[in-house]
Amino acid sequence: MNQTIETILKRRSTRSFCRKALKEEDLKLIVDCALHAPSGMGRQTWKFTVVENREKIQRLAAVVGRELGREGYNMYDPEVLIIPSNSKESPFGMEDNACAMENIYLAAESLGIGCVWINQLRTICDVPAVREILDELHIPADHVVYGLAALGYRDDTPIQPKARIGQVEYIK
């Protein structure tokens, strides 16, 4: 089996991180992989905001938690957030960002870095308290965050693989 297939098959979402800074070169490589994701008609209407400041990450998490009635929410307390945002006007923005997120996931996995998709922002980007923090993070007001990646080195909590139960049918 080749390394790409192996990485896809072993990747698991990480929801428990240890306190250890990511290597800058690894983080830049992960973002470069996101930039190389396909985008509708090659428009690349996205922006990738990399937040390495744990205080800012937790401020965003706290506001999201309050808005969604999930007090104590901490986005799994990651070391880094990569926040892909995309123009609200882009007809392909959600799909483009999903492709970029998958590249982030696979690149992180290949480097031994854990990652989990955080999807709560999509419907609350324009709520004033959330928008205030997104503004501080320089996420354009005309952008939406469909999902963001929480990254860090995995702690020692074992991650059990889930059975894959999606339906498959081959038609010949």
mmCIF file of C-alpha atoms in Angstrom:
data_model
loop_
_atom_site.group_PDB
_atom_site.id
_atom_site.type_symbol
_atom_site.label_atom_id
_atom_site.label_comp_id
_atom_site.label_asym_id
_atom_site.label_seq_id
_atom_site.Cartn_x
_atom_site.Cartn_y
_atom_site.Cartn_z
ATOM 1 C CA MET A 1 0.000 0.000 0.000
ATOM 2 C CA ASN A 2 1.374 3.463 -0.833
ATOM 3 C CA GLN A 3 1.936 6.155 1.819
ATOM 4 C CA THR A 4 -0.941 8.363 0.665
ATOM 5 C CA ILE A 5 -3.503 5.561 0.975
ATOM 6 C CA GLU A 6 -2.003 4.512 4.303
ATOM 7 C CA THR A 7 -2.316 8.080 5.654
ATOM 8 C CA ILE A 8 -5.956 8.304 4.534
ATOM 9 C CA LEU A 9 -6.858 4.969 6.133
ATOM 10 C CA LYS A 10 -5.139 5.616 9.484
ATOM 11 C CA ARG A 11 -6.266 9.251 9.967
ATOM 12 C CA ARG A 12 -8.515 9.819 12.975
ATOM 13 C CA SER A 13 -9.899 13.003 14.493
ATOM 14 C CA THR A 14 -7.945 14.065 17.565
ATOM 15 C CA ARG A 15 -9.868 15.554 20.459
ATOM 16 C CA SER A 16 -7.165 15.564 23.114
ATOM 17 C CA PHE A 17 -3.891 17.400 22.613
ATOM 18 C CA CYS A 18 -0.718 17.688 24.670
ATOM 19 C CA ARG A 19 0.994 20.994 25.449
ATOM 20 C CA LYS A 20 3.709 21.117 22.833
ATOM 21 C CA ALA A 21 4.246 23.784 20.187
ATOM 22 C CA LEU A 22 4.074 22.675 16.573
ATOM 23 C CA LYS A 23 7.205 22.983 14.497
ATOM 24 C CA GLU A 24 6.972 26.126 12.370
ATOM 25 C CA GLU A 25 8.123 24.284 9.239
ATOM 26 C CA ASP A 26 5.409 21.637 9.740
ATOM 27 C CA LEU A 27 2.737 24.292 10.190
ATOM 28 C CA LYS A 28 3.857 26.103 7.033
ATOM 29 C CA LEU A 29 3.817 22.827 5.108
ATOM 30 C CA ILE A 30 0.279 22.068 6.280
ATOM 31 C CA VAL A 31 -0.905 25.516 5.162
ATOM 32 C CA ASP A 32 0.859 25.082 1.824
ATOM 33 C CA CYS A 33 -1.037 21.815 1.362
ATOM 34 C CA ALA A 34 -4.288 23.682 2.062
ATOM 35 C CA LEU A 35 -3.377 26.255 -0.584
ATOM 36 C CA HIS A 36 -2.889 23.436 -3.072
ATOM 37 C CA ALA A 37 -6.429 22.104 -2.641
ATOM 38 C CA PRO A 38 -8.715 22.304 -5.653
ATOM 39 C CA SER A 39 -11.022 25.298 -5.894
ATOM 40 C CA GLY A 40 -14.011 25.875 -8.164
ATOM 41 C CA MET A 41 -12.842 27.316 -11.475
ATOM 42 C CA GLY A 42 -9.454 27.940 -9.841
ATOM 43 C CA ARG A 43 -10.810 31.102 -8.170
ATOM 44 C CA GLN A 44 -9.140 30.520 -4.784
ATOM 45 C CA THR A 45 -11.428 32.972 -2.992
ATOM 46 C CA TRP A 46 -10.273 31.688 0.387
ATOM 47 C CA LYS A 47 -8.074 33.038 3.133
ATOM 48 C CA PHE A 48 -6.211 30.916 5.682
ATOM 49 C CA THR A 49 -5.747 32.452 9.109
ATOM 50 C CA VAL A 50 -3.301 30.625 11.364
ATOM 51 C CA VAL A 51 -3.785 31.325 15.062
ATOM 52 C CA GLU A 52 -0.938 30.172 17.301
ATOM 53 C CA ASN A 53 -1.907 32.280 20.309
ATOM 54 C CA ARG A 54 -3.647 29.995 22.814
ATOM 55 C CA GLU A 55 -5.331 32.920 24.599
ATOM 56 C CA LYS A 56 -6.945 34.085 21.349
ATOM 57 C CA ILE A 57 -8.003 30.525 20.527
ATOM 58 C CA GLN A 58 -9.688 30.171 23.904
ATOM 59 C CA ARG A 59 -11.373 33.590 23.620
ATOM 60 C CA LEU A 60 -12.904 32.490 20.322
ATOM 61 C CA ALA A 61 -13.902 29.127 21.799
ATOM 62 C CA ALA A 62 -15.551 30.801 24.807
ATOM 63 C CA VAL A 63 -17.597 33.153 22.621
ATOM 64 C CA VAL A 64 -18.662 30.300 20.341
ATOM 65 C CA GLY A 65 -19.597 28.248 23.402
ATOM 66 C CA ARG A 66 -21.713 31.073 24.831
ATOM 67 C CA GLU A 67 -23.492 31.693 21.525
ATOM 68 C CA LEU A 68 -24.318 28.006 21.149
ATOM 69 C CA GLY A 69 -25.220 27.381 24.793
ATOM 70 C CA ARG A 70 -22.164 25.180 25.369
ATOM 71 C CA GLU A 71 -20.509 26.770 28.384
ATOM 72 C CA GLY A 72 -16.985 25.493 28.921
ATOM 73 C CA TYR A 73 -16.502 24.722 25.234
ATOM 74 C CA ASN A 74 -12.799 24.910 24.374
ATOM 75 C CA MET A 75 -12.473 23.524 20.819
ATOM 76 C CA TYR A 76 -10.549 20.633 22.423
ATOM 77 C CA ASP A 77 -7.865 23.080 23.620
ATOM 78 C CA PRO A 78 -5.553 22.885 20.578
ATOM 79 C CA GLU A 79 -2.146 24.449 20.092
ATOM 80 C CA VAL A 80 -3.100 25.994 16.730
ATOM 81 C CA LEU A 81 -6.209 26.846 14.737
ATOM 82 C CA ILE A 82 -6.168 27.078 10.972
ATOM 83 C CA ILE A 83 -9.229 29.047 9.970
ATOM 84 C CA PRO A 84 -10.095 28.831 6.293
ATOM 85 C CA SER A 85 -12.605 31.506 5.401
ATOM 86 C CA ASN A 86 -14.175 32.146 2.038
ATOM 87 C CA SER A 87 -16.107 34.867 0.305
ATOM 88 C CA LYS A 88 -19.831 34.727 1.033
ATOM 89 C CA GLU A 89 -20.316 35.460 -2.672
ATOM 90 C CA SER A 90 -18.313 32.467 -3.870
ATOM 91 C CA PRO A 91 -20.644 29.803 -5.256
ATOM 92 C CA PHE A 92 -17.962 27.204 -4.474
ATOM 93 C CA GLY A 93 -16.725 28.518 -1.118
ATOM 94 C CA MET A 94 -18.010 25.712 1.071
ATOM 95 C CA GLU A 95 -16.712 23.005 -1.249
ATOM 96 C CA ASP A 96 -13.373 24.752 -1.746
ATOM 97 C CA ASN A 97 -12.863 25.036 1.999
ATOM 98 C CA ALA A 98 -13.871 21.397 2.518
ATOM 99 C CA CYS A 99 -11.170 20.343 0.048
ATOM 100 C CA ALA A 100 -8.628 22.541 1.833
ATOM 101 C CA MET A 101 -9.669 21.097 5.202
ATOM 102 C CA GLU A 102 -9.130 17.562 3.935
ATOM 103 C CA ASN A 103 -5.663 18.529 2.737
ATOM 104 C CA ILE A 104 -4.988 19.993 6.200
ATOM 105 C CA TYR A 105 -6.170 16.768 7.836
ATOM 106 C CA LEU A 106 -4.019 14.536 5.640
ATOM 107 C CA ALA A 107 -0.927 16.735 5.801
ATOM 108 C CA ALA A 108 -1.182 16.909 9.599
ATOM 109 C CA GLU A 109 -1.619 13.144 9.870
ATOM 110 C CA SER A 110 1.387 12.525 7.646
ATOM 111 C CA LEU A 111 3.485 14.682 10.010
ATOM 112 C CA GLY A 112 2.274 12.989 13.192
ATOM 113 C CA ILE A 113 0.066 15.945 14.152
ATOM 114 C CA GLY A 114 -3.493 15.499 15.363
ATOM 115 C CA CYS A 115 -6.370 17.473 13.879
ATOM 116 C CA VAL A 116 -10.104 17.833 14.353
ATOM 117 C CA TRP A 117 -12.685 19.727 12.307
ATOM 118 C CA ILE A 118 -14.565 22.417 14.254
ATOM 119 C CA ASN A 119 -17.795 23.237 12.433
ATOM 120 C CA GLN A 120 -19.710 25.552 14.769
ATOM 121 C CA LEU A 121 -18.889 28.911 13.180
ATOM 122 C CA ARG A 122 -20.712 28.610 9.847
ATOM 123 C CA THR A 123 -24.037 29.920 11.097
ATOM 124 C CA ILE A 124 -22.729 32.386 13.699
ATOM 125 C CA CYS A 125 -19.942 34.292 11.901
ATOM 126 C CA ASP A 126 -22.024 37.465 11.845
ATOM 127 C CA VAL A 127 -23.211 37.317 15.452
ATOM 128 C CA PRO A 128 -21.658 40.498 16.890
ATOM 129 C CA ALA A 129 -19.616 38.827 19.664
ATOM 130 C CA VAL A 130 -18.205 36.262 17.225
ATOM 131 C CA ARG A 131 -17.639 38.819 14.481
ATOM 132 C CA GLU A 132 -15.696 40.999 16.903
ATOM 133 C CA ILE A 133 -13.156 38.225 17.466
ATOM 134 C CA LEU A 134 -13.075 37.286 13.785
ATOM 135 C CA ASP A 135 -12.315 40.947 13.036
ATOM 136 C CA GLU A 136 -9.451 40.853 15.547
ATOM 137 C CA LEU A 137 -8.135 37.800 13.684
ATOM 138 C CA HIS A 138 -8.356 39.743 10.389
ATOM 139 C CA ILE A 139 -10.966 37.444 8.896
ATOM 140 C CA PRO A 140 -12.735 39.571 6.282
ATOM 141 C CA ALA A 141 -16.284 40.665 7.112
ATOM 142 C CA ASP A 142 -17.455 39.393 3.726
ATOM 143 C CA HIS A 143 -16.145 35.885 4.498
ATOM 144 C CA VAL A 144 -17.759 32.896 6.173
ATOM 145 C CA VAL A 145 -15.977 30.206 8.183
ATOM 146 C CA TYR A 146 -17.429 26.845 7.145
ATOM 147 C CA GLY A 147 -15.094 24.897 9.393
ATOM 148 C CA LEU A 148 -11.742 25.292 11.044
ATOM 149 C CA ALA A 149 -8.957 22.912 11.945
ATOM 150 C CA ALA A 150 -7.799 22.494 15.540
ATOM 151 C CA LEU A 151 -4.271 21.072 15.586
ATOM 152 C CA GLY A 152 -1.733 19.799 18.053
ATOM 153 C CA TYR A 153 0.289 16.766 18.975
ATOM 154 C CA ARG A 154 -1.921 13.969 20.262
ATOM 155 C CA ASP A 155 -1.800 13.128 23.917
ATOM 156 C CA ASP A 156 -1.607 9.454 24.857
ATOM 157 C CA THR A 157 -5.365 8.863 24.712
ATOM 158 C CA PRO A 158 -5.880 5.932 22.331
ATOM 159 C CA ILE A 159 -8.120 6.629 19.351
ATOM 160 C CA GLN A 160 -10.173 3.603 18.381
ATOM 161 C CA PRO A 161 -11.040 3.214 14.716
ATOM 162 C CA LYS A 162 -14.730 3.336 13.897
ATOM 163 C CA ALA A 163 -16.356 0.837 11.616
ATOM 164 C CA ARG A 164 -17.047 2.407 8.234
ATOM 165 C CA ILE A 165 -20.707 1.798 7.528
ATOM 166 C CA GLY A 166 -21.453 4.049 4.562
ATOM 167 C CA GLN A 167 -23.215 2.266 1.748
ATOM 168 C CA VAL A 168 -21.233 1.263 -1.328
ATOM 169 C CA GLU A 169 -22.678 -0.180 -4.508
ATOM 170 C CA TYR A 170 -20.763 -1.077 -7.641
ATOM 171 C CA ILE A 171 -22.761 -1.035 -10.854
ATOM 172 C CA LYS A 172 -21.227 -2.805 -13.842
#
